[in-house]
Amino acid sequence: SAKNEGRNTFRFFSNDMNLASIERMAIENGLRTALKRNEFRLHYQPQYSIRNNVVIGAEALLRWQPENSPMIPPAKFIPIAEDNGMIVPIGDWVLREACRQNKLWHDAGMKLLVTVNISALQFKRGNLLESVQTALAESGLEPHYLELEITESVLMFDTKVVINTIAQLRALGISFAIDDFGTGYSSLSYLKRFAVNKLKIDQSFIRDLSSGKAEDSAIVQAIVQLGDTLGLLTVAEGVETREQVDRLEQLGCSKGQGFYWNQPLPADEFALLFTPDSLKSAV
Ligand code: C2E
Ligand code: MG
Ligand code: MG
Ligand code: MG
């Protein structure tokens, strides 16, 4: 009967909710001990100069591998860590580890920029300036080989804290990229006020380049021109095909990152990308 169906529907819905909240609780609990248990790793995805196919940088991407369970992707645990504040100590670890690794590469002759993703809460709550200073001091990495990736949502706070923190970090020699550029709700005026260095064109716009239709290139072209006008570098994210690379080159976008070149790689595999030849041209 309809009554029974209603009851079954309700039961199903409620079980579903339980599963979601049970999973969330498991992730929250796991996150509490993940740092102590040394369960985080960084993978590195190279950024390429499109014209000569030279690696110019590496984006550090967080990986969580709890003991005896499958890898949990950042899209699943980072929003939770942002909600409960754990992203602050986790983000500190990411900064220290990325600087430590990049210093090792530098000492081996691989002079690269390493880029680190920073959450809004690290600006609001954490002592980002001190965290960065600690990571640099511990590792001995020169500040201009570290770049911080922030999203438009961070800039939208438009608070003194964000402006001051960025200015202080810029004064140290750190550079800034706006991640997923073009997807946020922001006015363009902030680009001048916040003194960033680079725009990372969101992968959704790169995907559209494959269609070959002129209007699908319009946004990428506009972002590249905006970058040129303001003196900002542009990097295409999520580049997957030769076609997209060619199109980007035509549009004047000089840098790219994506599966076309490489997946994010563990540090030891990343180092294998460097031949004596690529090293000579990269420095
Ligand atoms: P993001 O910073 O925009 O990083 C790019 C994401 O796109 C990465 O996903 C990367 O693996 C993926 N990607 C790279 N090339 C391609 C491609 O050609 N095609 C497609 N479809 N995807 C590609 P990942 O590693 O799962 O990270 C997801 C997001 O999690 C990141 O997006 C970033 O917002 C966040 N995240 C990762 N690591 C950290 C971290 O250490 N701290 C913070 N706060 N956030 C992080
Ligand atoms: Mg990023
Ligand atoms: Mg991105
Ligand atoms: Mg993103």
mmCIF file of C-alpha atoms and ligand atoms in Angstrom:
data_model
loop_
_atom_site.group_PDB
_atom_site.id
_atom_site.type_symbol
_atom_site.label_atom_id
_atom_site.label_comp_id
_atom_site.label_asym_id
_atom_site.label_seq_id
_atom_site.Cartn_x
_atom_site.Cartn_y
_atom_site.Cartn_z
ATOM 1 C CA SER A 1 0.000 0.000 0.000
ATOM 2 C CA ALA A 2 0.898 3.656 -0.279
ATOM 3 C CA LYS A 3 1.371 3.782 3.492
ATOM 4 C CA ASN A 4 3.921 0.975 3.385
ATOM 5 C CA GLU A 5 5.754 2.538 0.484
ATOM 6 C CA GLY A 6 5.994 5.782 2.419
ATOM 7 C CA ARG A 7 7.431 4.004 5.402
ATOM 8 C CA ASN A 8 9.989 2.144 3.263
ATOM 9 C CA THR A 9 11.021 5.343 1.558
ATOM 10 C CA PHE A 10 11.511 6.992 4.908
ATOM 11 C CA ARG A 11 13.546 4.059 6.236
ATOM 12 C CA PHE A 12 15.775 4.110 3.152
ATOM 13 C CA PHE A 13 16.352 7.841 3.424
ATOM 14 C CA SER A 14 17.194 7.601 7.087
ATOM 15 C CA ASN A 15 19.688 4.739 6.550
ATOM 16 C CA ASP A 16 21.314 6.793 3.848
ATOM 17 C CA MET A 17 21.714 9.736 6.206
ATOM 18 C CA ASN A 18 23.258 7.448 8.803
ATOM 19 C CA LEU A 19 25.793 6.157 6.333
ATOM 20 C CA ALA A 20 26.837 9.672 5.387
ATOM 21 C CA SER A 21 27.189 10.804 8.984
ATOM 22 C CA ILE A 22 28.943 7.586 9.995
ATOM 23 C CA GLU A 23 31.463 8.108 7.226
ATOM 24 C CA ARG A 24 31.943 11.709 8.250
ATOM 25 C CA MET A 25 32.492 10.720 11.870
ATOM 26 C CA ALA A 26 35.003 8.083 10.811
ATOM 27 C CA ILE A 27 36.899 10.672 8.775
ATOM 28 C CA GLU A 28 36.843 13.169 11.659
ATOM 29 C CA ASN A 29 38.150 10.561 14.078
ATOM 30 C CA GLY A 30 40.786 9.388 11.667
ATOM 31 C CA LEU A 31 41.956 12.938 10.992
ATOM 32 C CA ARG A 32 42.540 13.480 14.707
ATOM 33 C CA THR A 33 45.350 10.927 14.756
ATOM 34 C CA ALA A 34 46.499 11.058 11.121
ATOM 35 C CA LEU A 35 49.344 13.535 11.719
ATOM 36 C CA LYS A 36 50.683 11.615 14.729
ATOM 37 C CA ARG A 37 50.493 8.350 12.785
ATOM 38 C CA ASN A 38 52.338 9.882 9.858
ATOM 39 C CA GLU A 39 49.547 8.983 7.410
ATOM 40 C CA PHE A 40 49.852 12.020 5.129
ATOM 41 C CA ARG A 41 51.992 12.195 2.009
ATOM 42 C CA LEU A 42 52.508 14.845 -0.616
ATOM 43 C CA HIS A 43 52.349 14.097 -4.303
ATOM 44 C CA TYR A 44 53.782 16.554 -6.780
ATOM 45 C CA GLN A 45 52.326 17.507 -10.127
ATOM 46 C CA PRO A 46 54.704 19.285 -12.501
ATOM 47 C CA GLN A 47 53.911 22.601 -14.153
ATOM 48 C CA TYR A 48 55.307 22.933 -17.640
ATOM 49 C CA SER A 49 56.412 25.755 -19.825
ATOM 50 C CA ILE A 50 54.332 24.915 -22.905
ATOM 51 C CA ARG A 51 56.702 26.185 -25.568
ATOM 52 C CA ASN A 52 59.783 24.163 -24.610
ATOM 53 C CA ASN A 53 58.209 21.439 -22.471
ATOM 54 C CA VAL A 54 60.417 22.241 -19.460
ATOM 55 C CA VAL A 55 59.272 21.590 -15.870
ATOM 56 C CA ILE A 56 59.114 24.933 -14.064
ATOM 57 C CA GLY A 57 57.334 24.019 -10.866
ATOM 58 C CA ALA A 58 55.568 21.420 -8.771
ATOM 59 C CA GLU A 59 52.193 21.655 -7.063
ATOM 60 C CA ALA A 60 52.129 19.804 -3.749
ATOM 61 C CA LEU A 61 48.880 17.831 -3.394
ATOM 62 C CA LEU A 62 47.937 16.193 -0.112
ATOM 63 C CA ARG A 63 47.283 12.458 0.102
ATOM 64 C CA TRP A 64 45.870 10.594 3.119
ATOM 65 C CA GLN A 65 46.472 6.888 3.464
ATOM 66 C CA PRO A 66 45.047 5.625 6.760
ATOM 67 C CA GLU A 67 46.494 2.312 7.914
ATOM 68 C CA ASN A 68 44.559 -0.708 6.631
ATOM 69 C CA SER A 69 42.060 1.295 4.616
ATOM 70 C CA PRO A 70 41.874 2.737 1.123
ATOM 71 C CA MET A 71 43.341 6.126 0.243
ATOM 72 C CA ILE A 72 40.949 8.999 0.991
ATOM 73 C CA PRO A 73 40.969 11.761 -1.636
ATOM 74 C CA PRO A 74 41.348 15.416 -0.595
ATOM 75 C CA ALA A 75 37.863 16.290 -1.893
ATOM 76 C CA LYS A 76 36.511 14.007 0.877
ATOM 77 C CA PHE A 77 38.600 15.016 3.869
ATOM 78 C CA ILE A 78 39.727 18.617 3.277
ATOM 79 C CA PRO A 79 36.208 20.131 3.548
ATOM 80 C CA ILE A 80 35.796 18.284 6.878
ATOM 81 C CA ALA A 81 39.219 19.437 8.112
ATOM 82 C CA GLU A 82 38.228 22.976 7.132
ATOM 83 C CA ASP A 83 34.966 22.692 9.081
ATOM 84 C CA ASN A 84 36.557 21.430 12.295
ATOM 85 C CA GLY A 85 39.734 23.486 12.173
ATOM 86 C CA MET A 86 42.140 20.594 11.676
ATOM 87 C CA ILE A 87 43.223 22.076 8.354
ATOM 88 C CA VAL A 88 45.399 24.501 10.351
ATOM 89 C CA PRO A 89 47.847 21.920 11.808
ATOM 90 C CA ILE A 90 47.541 19.771 8.654
ATOM 91 C CA GLY A 91 48.309 22.828 6.511
ATOM 92 C CA ASP A 92 51.362 23.565 8.669
ATOM 93 C CA TRP A 93 52.601 20.045 8.005
ATOM 94 C CA VAL A 94 52.052 20.484 4.249
ATOM 95 C CA LEU A 95 54.092 23.705 4.262
ATOM 96 C CA ARG A 96 56.991 22.154 6.196
ATOM 97 C CA GLU A 97 57.041 18.980 4.094
ATOM 98 C CA ALA A 98 56.830 20.804 0.735
ATOM 99 C CA CYS A 99 59.684 23.153 1.714
ATOM 100 C CA ARG A 100 61.792 20.274 3.053
ATOM 101 C CA GLN A 101 61.337 18.282 -0.159
ATOM 102 C CA ASN A 102 61.977 21.235 -2.436
ATOM 103 C CA LYS A 103 65.193 22.065 -0.558
ATOM 104 C CA LEU A 104 66.359 18.471 -1.154
ATOM 105 C CA TRP A 105 65.657 18.884 -4.874
ATOM 106 C CA HIS A 106 67.487 22.211 -4.911
ATOM 107 C CA ASP A 107 70.525 20.654 -3.262
ATOM 108 C CA ALA A 108 70.445 17.998 -6.008
ATOM 109 C CA GLY A 109 70.442 20.727 -8.674
ATOM 110 C CA MET A 110 66.707 20.758 -9.447
ATOM 111 C CA LYS A 111 65.785 24.397 -8.888
ATOM 112 C CA LEU A 112 62.009 24.505 -8.947
ATOM 113 C CA LEU A 113 59.135 26.495 -7.579
ATOM 114 C CA VAL A 114 56.949 24.472 -5.218
ATOM 115 C CA THR A 115 53.320 25.554 -4.845
ATOM 116 C CA VAL A 116 51.185 24.831 -1.776
ATOM 117 C CA ASN A 117 47.383 25.068 -1.484
ATOM 118 C CA ILE A 118 46.219 27.238 1.411
ATOM 119 C CA SER A 119 42.704 27.174 2.898
ATOM 120 C CA ALA A 120 40.800 30.277 3.945
ATOM 121 C CA LEU A 121 40.867 29.171 7.575
ATOM 122 C CA GLN A 122 44.678 29.259 7.601
ATOM 123 C CA PHE A 123 44.398 32.987 6.924
ATOM 124 C CA LYS A 124 41.585 33.586 9.386
ATOM 125 C CA ARG A 125 42.621 31.393 12.278
ATOM 126 C CA GLY A 126 46.155 30.187 11.860
ATOM 127 C CA ASN A 127 49.341 32.165 12.005
ATOM 128 C CA LEU A 128 50.108 31.751 8.351
ATOM 129 C CA LEU A 129 53.023 34.167 8.397
ATOM 130 C CA GLU A 130 54.675 32.320 11.285
ATOM 131 C CA SER A 131 53.925 28.914 9.722
ATOM 132 C CA VAL A 132 55.611 29.927 6.500
ATOM 133 C CA GLN A 133 58.571 31.457 8.322
ATOM 134 C CA THR A 134 58.989 28.264 10.342
ATOM 135 C CA ALA A 135 58.823 26.068 7.231
ATOM 136 C CA LEU A 136 61.429 28.213 5.480
ATOM 137 C CA ALA A 137 63.746 28.399 8.504
ATOM 138 C CA GLU A 138 63.571 24.638 9.183
ATOM 139 C CA SER A 139 64.216 23.711 5.570
ATOM 140 C CA GLY A 140 66.586 26.444 4.481
ATOM 141 C CA LEU A 141 64.566 26.917 1.263
ATOM 142 C CA GLU A 142 64.856 30.346 -0.340
ATOM 143 C CA PRO A 143 61.464 32.130 -0.090
ATOM 144 C CA HIS A 144 61.114 32.878 -3.798
ATOM 145 C CA TYR A 145 60.932 29.137 -4.512
ATOM 146 C CA LEU A 146 57.663 28.899 -2.555
ATOM 147 C CA GLU A 147 54.286 29.904 -3.978
ATOM 148 C CA LEU A 148 50.951 29.818 -2.157
ATOM 149 C CA GLU A 149 47.741 28.942 -4.034
ATOM 150 C CA ILE A 150 44.615 30.605 -2.731
ATOM 151 C CA THR A 151 41.083 30.654 -4.102
ATOM 152 C CA GLU A 152 38.949 33.659 -4.868
ATOM 153 C CA SER A 153 36.929 32.883 -1.721
ATOM 154 C CA VAL A 154 39.961 33.752 0.439
ATOM 155 C CA LEU A 155 40.250 37.146 -1.220
ATOM 156 C CA MET A 156 36.535 37.748 -0.817
ATOM 157 C CA PHE A 157 36.941 38.142 2.946
ATOM 158 C CA ASP A 158 38.533 41.401 1.978
ATOM 159 C CA THR A 159 39.675 41.855 5.517
ATOM 160 C CA LYS A 160 42.730 43.688 6.736
ATOM 161 C CA VAL A 161 44.100 40.349 7.949
ATOM 162 C CA VAL A 162 44.217 38.875 4.453
ATOM 163 C CA ILE A 163 45.657 41.994 2.844
ATOM 164 C CA ASN A 164 48.299 42.359 5.547
ATOM 165 C CA THR A 165 49.238 38.688 5.590
ATOM 166 C CA ILE A 166 49.676 38.620 1.824
ATOM 167 C CA ALA A 167 51.744 41.819 1.927
ATOM 168 C CA GLN A 168 53.984 40.439 4.684
ATOM 169 C CA LEU A 169 54.488 37.161 2.841
ATOM 170 C CA ARG A 170 55.167 38.996 -0.425
ATOM 171 C CA ALA A 171 57.782 41.046 1.414
ATOM 172 C CA LEU A 172 59.536 37.775 2.354
ATOM 173 C CA GLY A 173 59.715 36.847 -1.334
ATOM 174 C CA ILE A 174 56.779 34.368 -1.417
ATOM 175 C CA SER A 175 54.559 34.514 -4.504
ATOM 176 C CA PHE A 176 50.806 33.958 -4.807
ATOM 177 C CA ALA A 177 48.603 32.225 -7.359
ATOM 178 C CA ILE A 178 44.832 32.345 -7.580
ATOM 179 C CA ASP A 179 43.612 28.777 -7.926
ATOM 180 C CA ASP A 180 40.534 27.716 -9.951
ATOM 181 C CA PHE A 181 40.430 31.223 -11.389
ATOM 182 C CA GLY A 182 37.142 32.173 -13.018
ATOM 183 C CA THR A 183 34.897 29.995 -10.852
ATOM 184 C CA GLY A 184 34.458 32.283 -7.819
ATOM 185 C CA TYR A 185 32.166 35.221 -7.259
ATOM 186 C CA SER A 186 34.601 38.048 -7.256
ATOM 187 C CA SER A 187 35.098 41.445 -8.679
ATOM 188 C CA LEU A 188 38.264 41.933 -10.649
ATOM 189 C CA SER A 189 39.363 44.915 -8.595
ATOM 190 C CA TYR A 190 40.791 42.619 -5.929
ATOM 191 C CA LEU A 191 43.478 41.498 -8.366
ATOM 192 C CA LYS A 192 45.143 44.872 -7.974
ATOM 193 C CA ARG A 193 44.537 45.235 -4.267
ATOM 194 C CA PHE A 194 45.977 41.853 -3.304
ATOM 195 C CA ALA A 195 49.128 41.856 -5.401
ATOM 196 C CA VAL A 196 49.044 38.269 -6.639
ATOM 197 C CA ASN A 197 51.492 36.926 -9.258
ATOM 198 C CA LYS A 198 49.677 34.217 -11.150
ATOM 199 C CA LEU A 199 46.252 33.066 -12.331
ATOM 200 C CA LYS A 200 45.546 29.357 -12.582
ATOM 201 C CA ILE A 201 42.769 29.010 -15.160
ATOM 202 C CA ASP A 202 40.201 26.542 -13.821
ATOM 203 C CA GLN A 203 40.119 23.174 -15.531
ATOM 204 C CA SER A 204 36.452 23.526 -16.498
ATOM 205 C CA PHE A 205 37.470 26.195 -19.028
ATOM 206 C CA ILE A 206 40.316 24.058 -20.379
ATOM 207 C CA ARG A 207 37.904 21.164 -20.927
ATOM 208 C CA ASP A 208 35.842 23.400 -23.224
ATOM 209 C CA LEU A 209 38.855 24.091 -25.456
ATOM 210 C CA SER A 210 38.547 20.644 -27.033
ATOM 211 C CA SER A 211 35.284 21.501 -28.745
ATOM 212 C CA GLY A 212 37.049 23.691 -31.299
ATOM 213 C CA LYS A 213 34.227 26.249 -31.143
ATOM 214 C CA ALA A 214 35.429 29.833 -30.954
ATOM 215 C CA GLU A 215 33.149 30.826 -28.097
ATOM 216 C CA ASP A 216 34.524 28.011 -25.927
ATOM 217 C CA SER A 217 37.963 29.621 -26.120
ATOM 218 C CA ALA A 218 36.643 33.054 -25.223
ATOM 219 C CA ILE A 219 37.002 32.781 -21.454
ATOM 220 C CA VAL A 220 40.527 31.379 -21.613
ATOM 221 C CA GLN A 221 41.485 34.103 -24.050
ATOM 222 C CA ALA A 222 39.977 36.771 -21.801
ATOM 223 C CA ILE A 223 41.846 35.478 -18.739
ATOM 224 C CA VAL A 224 45.157 35.353 -20.636
ATOM 225 C CA GLN A 225 44.631 38.930 -21.843
ATOM 226 C CA LEU A 226 43.687 40.063 -18.346
ATOM 227 C CA GLY A 227 46.890 38.456 -17.067
ATOM 228 C CA ASP A 228 48.968 40.163 -19.758
ATOM 229 C CA THR A 229 47.425 43.533 -18.971
ATOM 230 C CA LEU A 230 48.005 43.226 -15.214
ATOM 231 C CA GLY A 231 51.420 41.588 -15.563
ATOM 232 C CA LEU A 232 50.282 38.222 -14.184
ATOM 233 C CA LEU A 233 51.387 34.799 -15.373
ATOM 234 C CA THR A 234 48.654 32.418 -16.479
ATOM 235 C CA VAL A 235 48.757 28.655 -15.968
ATOM 236 C CA ALA A 236 46.179 26.291 -17.467
ATOM 237 C CA GLU A 237 44.946 23.600 -15.063
ATOM 238 C CA GLY A 238 43.688 20.145 -16.024
ATOM 239 C CA VAL A 239 45.299 19.967 -19.467
ATOM 240 C CA GLU A 240 44.612 16.482 -20.840
ATOM 241 C CA THR A 241 45.056 16.519 -24.619
ATOM 242 C CA ARG A 242 47.498 17.605 -27.330
ATOM 243 C CA GLU A 243 44.627 19.574 -28.862
ATOM 244 C CA GLN A 244 44.262 21.643 -25.715
ATOM 245 C CA VAL A 245 48.002 22.310 -25.588
ATOM 246 C CA ASP A 246 47.971 23.582 -29.171
ATOM 247 C CA ARG A 247 44.972 25.777 -28.520
ATOM 248 C CA LEU A 248 46.559 27.208 -25.357
ATOM 249 C CA GLU A 249 49.676 28.086 -27.272
ATOM 250 C CA GLN A 250 47.598 29.895 -29.913
ATOM 251 C CA LEU A 251 45.816 31.822 -27.152
ATOM 252 C CA GLY A 252 49.121 32.911 -25.605
ATOM 253 C CA CYS A 253 48.917 30.855 -22.398
ATOM 254 C CA SER A 254 52.511 29.897 -21.701
ATOM 255 C CA LYS A 255 52.184 27.429 -18.833
ATOM 256 C CA GLY A 256 50.204 24.293 -18.142
ATOM 257 C CA GLN A 257 49.621 21.469 -15.729
ATOM 258 C CA GLY A 258 47.625 18.266 -16.190
ATOM 259 C CA PHE A 259 47.372 14.593 -17.067
ATOM 260 C CA TYR A 260 48.606 15.370 -20.613
ATOM 261 C CA TRP A 261 52.049 15.691 -19.022
ATOM 262 C CA ASN A 262 51.796 13.872 -15.684
ATOM 263 C CA GLN A 263 49.565 12.767 -12.841
ATOM 264 C CA PRO A 264 50.544 14.004 -9.379
ATOM 265 C CA LEU A 265 53.540 11.820 -8.429
ATOM 266 C CA PRO A 266 55.280 10.694 -5.231
ATOM 267 C CA ALA A 267 58.509 12.677 -4.694
ATOM 268 C CA ASP A 268 60.846 9.899 -5.832
ATOM 269 C CA GLU A 269 58.936 9.403 -9.109
ATOM 270 C CA PHE A 270 58.773 13.153 -9.651
ATOM 271 C CA ALA A 271 62.577 13.364 -9.476
ATOM 272 C CA LEU A 272 62.834 10.844 -12.347
ATOM 273 C CA LEU A 273 61.362 13.473 -14.693
ATOM 274 C CA PHE A 274 64.691 15.266 -14.628
ATOM 275 C CA THR A 275 67.319 14.303 -17.130
ATOM 276 C CA PRO A 276 70.640 16.163 -17.236
ATOM 277 C CA ASP A 277 69.286 17.979 -20.324
ATOM 278 C CA SER A 278 66.047 19.178 -18.752
ATOM 279 C CA LEU A 279 68.045 20.369 -15.740
ATOM 280 C CA LYS A 280 70.288 22.524 -17.855
ATOM 281 C CA SER A 281 67.361 24.347 -19.444
ATOM 282 C CA ALA A 282 65.328 24.627 -16.246
ATOM 283 C CA VAL A 283 67.926 26.650 -14.325
HETATM 284 P P1 C2E B 1 43.486 22.040 -6.934
HETATM 285 O O1 C2E B 1 44.454 22.769 -6.072
HETATM 286 O O2 C2E B 1 42.746 22.830 -7.939
HETATM 287 O O3 C2E B 1 44.342 20.869 -7.579
HETATM 288 C C1 C2E B 1 44.120 20.351 -8.870
HETATM 289 C C2 C2E B 1 43.376 19.040 -8.825
HETATM 290 O O4 C2E B 1 43.138 18.593 -10.175
HETATM 291 C C3 C2E B 1 44.154 17.907 -8.152
HETATM 292 O O5 C2E B 1 43.202 17.049 -7.524
HETATM 293 C C4 C2E B 1 44.788 17.203 -9.336
HETATM 294 O O6 C2E B 1 45.129 15.865 -9.098
HETATM 295 C C5 C2E B 1 43.708 17.316 -10.371
HETATM 296 N N1 C2E B 1 44.216 17.281 -11.742
HETATM 297 C C6 C2E B 1 45.443 17.596 -12.205
HETATM 298 N N2 C2E B 1 45.548 17.465 -13.524
HETATM 299 C C7 C2E B 1 44.329 17.048 -13.962
HETATM 300 C C8 C2E B 1 43.799 16.733 -15.265
HETATM 301 O O7 C2E B 1 44.465 16.815 -16.290
HETATM 302 N N3 C2E B 1 42.486 16.347 -15.305
HETATM 303 C C9 C2E B 1 41.725 16.262 -14.175
HETATM 304 N N4 C2E B 1 40.457 15.865 -14.305
HETATM 305 N N5 C2E B 1 42.192 16.544 -12.919
HETATM 306 C C10 C2E B 1 43.483 16.940 -12.834
HETATM 307 P P2 C2E B 1 43.420 16.493 -6.043
HETATM 308 O O8 C2E B 1 44.865 16.159 -5.816
HETATM 309 O O9 C2E B 1 42.409 15.435 -5.794
HETATM 310 O O10 C2E B 1 43.092 17.753 -5.138
HETATM 311 C C11 C2E B 1 41.806 18.305 -5.128
HETATM 312 C C12 C2E B 1 41.765 19.599 -4.380
HETATM 313 O O11 C2E B 1 42.027 19.413 -2.987
HETATM 314 C C13 C2E B 1 42.804 20.625 -4.849
HETATM 315 O O12 C2E B 1 42.385 21.280 -6.028
HETATM 316 C C14 C2E B 1 42.855 21.543 -3.650
HETATM 317 O O13 C2E B 1 41.790 22.458 -3.680
HETATM 318 C C15 C2E B 1 42.641 20.576 -2.505
HETATM 319 N N6 C2E B 1 43.950 20.259 -1.899
HETATM 320 C C16 C2E B 1 44.866 19.325 -2.249
HETATM 321 N N7 C2E B 1 45.946 19.356 -1.442
HETATM 322 C C17 C2E B 1 45.714 20.348 -0.542
HETATM 323 C C18 C2E B 1 46.458 20.894 0.574
HETATM 324 O O14 C2E B 1 47.596 20.500 0.891
HETATM 325 N N8 C2E B 1 45.853 21.899 1.290
HETATM 326 C C19 C2E B 1 44.606 22.394 0.956
HETATM 327 N N9 C2E B 1 44.104 23.369 1.698
HETATM 328 N N10 C2E B 1 43.913 21.930 -0.082
HETATM 329 C C20 C2E B 1 44.445 20.911 -0.831
HETATM 330 MG MG MG B 2 45.883 24.106 -6.417
HETATM 331 MG MG MG B 3 42.754 24.268 -9.147
HETATM 332 MG MG MG B 4 40.383 23.246 -6.566
#
